[in-house]
Amino acid sequence: MRRDLPYALGGLALGVLLLGNAALTPDAATVEVLDVALILAMAVALAGCRRYPVVALGVVTVAMLAVHLRVHPGVSAAFPVLGTVYLAAWRGHRSAAVVASLAFLGCFLARDISVAPPGQPGQVIVERTALLFGWFVAANVAGLVGRQRRAYLEQVEQRAVEAERTREEMALRRAGEERLRIARDLHDSLTHSISVIKVQAGIAVHLARKHGEAPSAALLAIQEASGAAMRELRTTLDVLRAPTDADRVGLARVDELAERTRAVGVPVQVTVTGQRGNLPDEVDQAGYRVIQEALTNVARHAGPATAHIQVEYAPAGLTVAVTDDGRASPGEPLTPGVGLRGMRERVSALGGTLRTSAHDDHGFTVRATFPLDGPR
């Protein structure tokens, strides 16, 4: 309605202009009730010309021709028709604009010729008609130019959006290629070296036991550390070779993560509350990563412990927590490692909060909250 208001005000202004011009023109007839009704019809048609340009063009053309034939207010009767002709051409109705222009010009010229006094020279009629003809040509051309310009701007905007999408795809492709290159380099350099260390340590332990000797603690530590390094390196290479983490992981796979943690000797319980909705991919992935890193820390640092995973879905946010009853205590200093810093950065980037705390009776809790009802 607000967008139609300028057209309605324009129609009222043109109606007042027509009535004033009819009152001031010497050869104009007396304005009657039917003429006022025709002018009001023109104003109403102009008010709806944005929504129905062709219908408005027909109503305005017929009404103004009738007013011109009955009252003869002069060229002011052509002003509403010029406006609707321009709008129709701008909206793509070129044929309707041309037909309305020719119909109005033809009837206008025929009316001028039929009522012209015998002594009036034809040059006056020709000049006025030529002037009106130029105005109508200008209105049609301006409408076509405006439509072409709008189409050009829409095409430029579409190309900009396509270019942005192409740049994003190219950046993702280059990032994927770089990840694959890093994975290949890590595999070629570190995997071979660590494998050799693990094999040599295993052979040394086997030979020591074969000769009835107890393997040294350092040798056993090397064997265990090399095996753990191989497992972590394989996990890292799998992540680097994956096309996208969002396609691979999410909170729907928490049970699988818990099962893998149980396989390494850590009992895990999973509690899910609330109704899972359509989580953003980055929030779904971040929640999974927080739980994964927390369980890794439990397996590596908590000692003999039981872990409890809590996932709480709510309309306003998502909360994930991992609690263990390990050997952490409030009196021990906590030095955040790379895992905790990475979790905090991941959660903060999504507008969430990460809290870590030790229990009074031993144990540790990692709790992350992600907002879902506001901008991130």
Short mmCIF file of N, CA, C and O in Angstrom, two decimals, residues 186-199 230 233:
data_model
loop_
_atom_site.label_atom_id
_atom_site.label_comp_id
_atom_site.label_asym_id
_atom_site.label_seq_id
_atom_site.Cartn_x
_atom_site.Cartn_y
_atom_site.Cartn_z
N LEU A 186 52.72 -35.57 5.33
CA LEU A 186 52.78 -36.20 6.65
C LEU A 186 52.92 -37.71 6.53
O LEU A 186 53.68 -38.35 7.27
N HIS A 187 52.17 -38.27 5.59
CA HIS A 187 52.24 -39.72 5.41
C HIS A 187 53.63 -40.15 4.96
O HIS A 187 54.19 -41.13 5.46
N ASP A 188 54.20 -39.40 4.01
CA ASP A 188 55.50 -39.78 3.47
C ASP A 188 56.63 -39.59 4.47
O ASP A 188 57.60 -40.36 4.48
N SER A 189 56.51 -38.55 5.31
CA SER A 189 57.62 -38.24 6.21
C SER A 189 57.46 -38.89 7.58
O SER A 189 58.31 -39.68 8.03
N LEU A 190 56.36 -38.58 8.28
CA LEU A 190 56.23 -39.03 9.66
C LEU A 190 55.82 -40.48 9.78
O LEU A 190 56.31 -41.20 10.65
N THR A 191 54.89 -40.92 8.92
CA THR A 191 54.38 -42.28 9.08
C THR A 191 55.50 -43.31 8.94
O THR A 191 55.58 -44.27 9.72
N HIS A 192 56.37 -43.11 7.97
CA HIS A 192 57.46 -44.06 7.77
C HIS A 192 58.40 -44.08 8.98
O HIS A 192 58.76 -45.15 9.50
N SER A 193 58.75 -42.89 9.47
CA SER A 193 59.70 -42.82 10.59
C SER A 193 59.10 -43.44 11.85
O SER A 193 59.77 -44.21 12.56
N ILE A 194 57.85 -43.09 12.15
CA ILE A 194 57.24 -43.64 13.35
C ILE A 194 57.03 -45.14 13.22
O ILE A 194 57.17 -45.89 14.20
N SER A 195 56.70 -45.60 12.03
CA SER A 195 56.53 -47.04 11.83
C SER A 195 57.84 -47.78 12.08
O SER A 195 57.87 -48.85 12.70
N VAL A 196 58.94 -47.19 11.61
CA VAL A 196 60.24 -47.82 11.85
C VAL A 196 60.56 -47.88 13.34
O VAL A 196 61.02 -48.90 13.88
N ILE A 197 60.25 -46.76 14.05
CA ILE A 197 60.50 -46.74 15.49
C ILE A 197 59.67 -47.81 16.19
O ILE A 197 60.16 -48.55 17.07
N LYS A 198 58.41 -47.90 15.81
CA LYS A 198 57.53 -48.88 16.45
C LYS A 198 58.00 -50.30 16.18
O LYS A 198 58.04 -51.16 17.09
N VAL A 199 58.37 -50.58 14.93
CA VAL A 199 58.81 -51.93 14.58
C VAL A 199 60.10 -52.28 15.32
O VAL A 199 60.26 -53.39 15.89
N MET A 230 51.16 -43.34 16.14
CA MET A 230 50.64 -43.86 14.87
C MET A 230 49.12 -43.73 14.81
O MET A 230 48.57 -43.34 13.77
N LEU A 233 48.25 -40.07 14.37
CA LEU A 233 48.60 -39.61 13.03
C LEU A 233 47.61 -40.13 11.99
O LEU A 233 47.23 -39.40 11.07
#
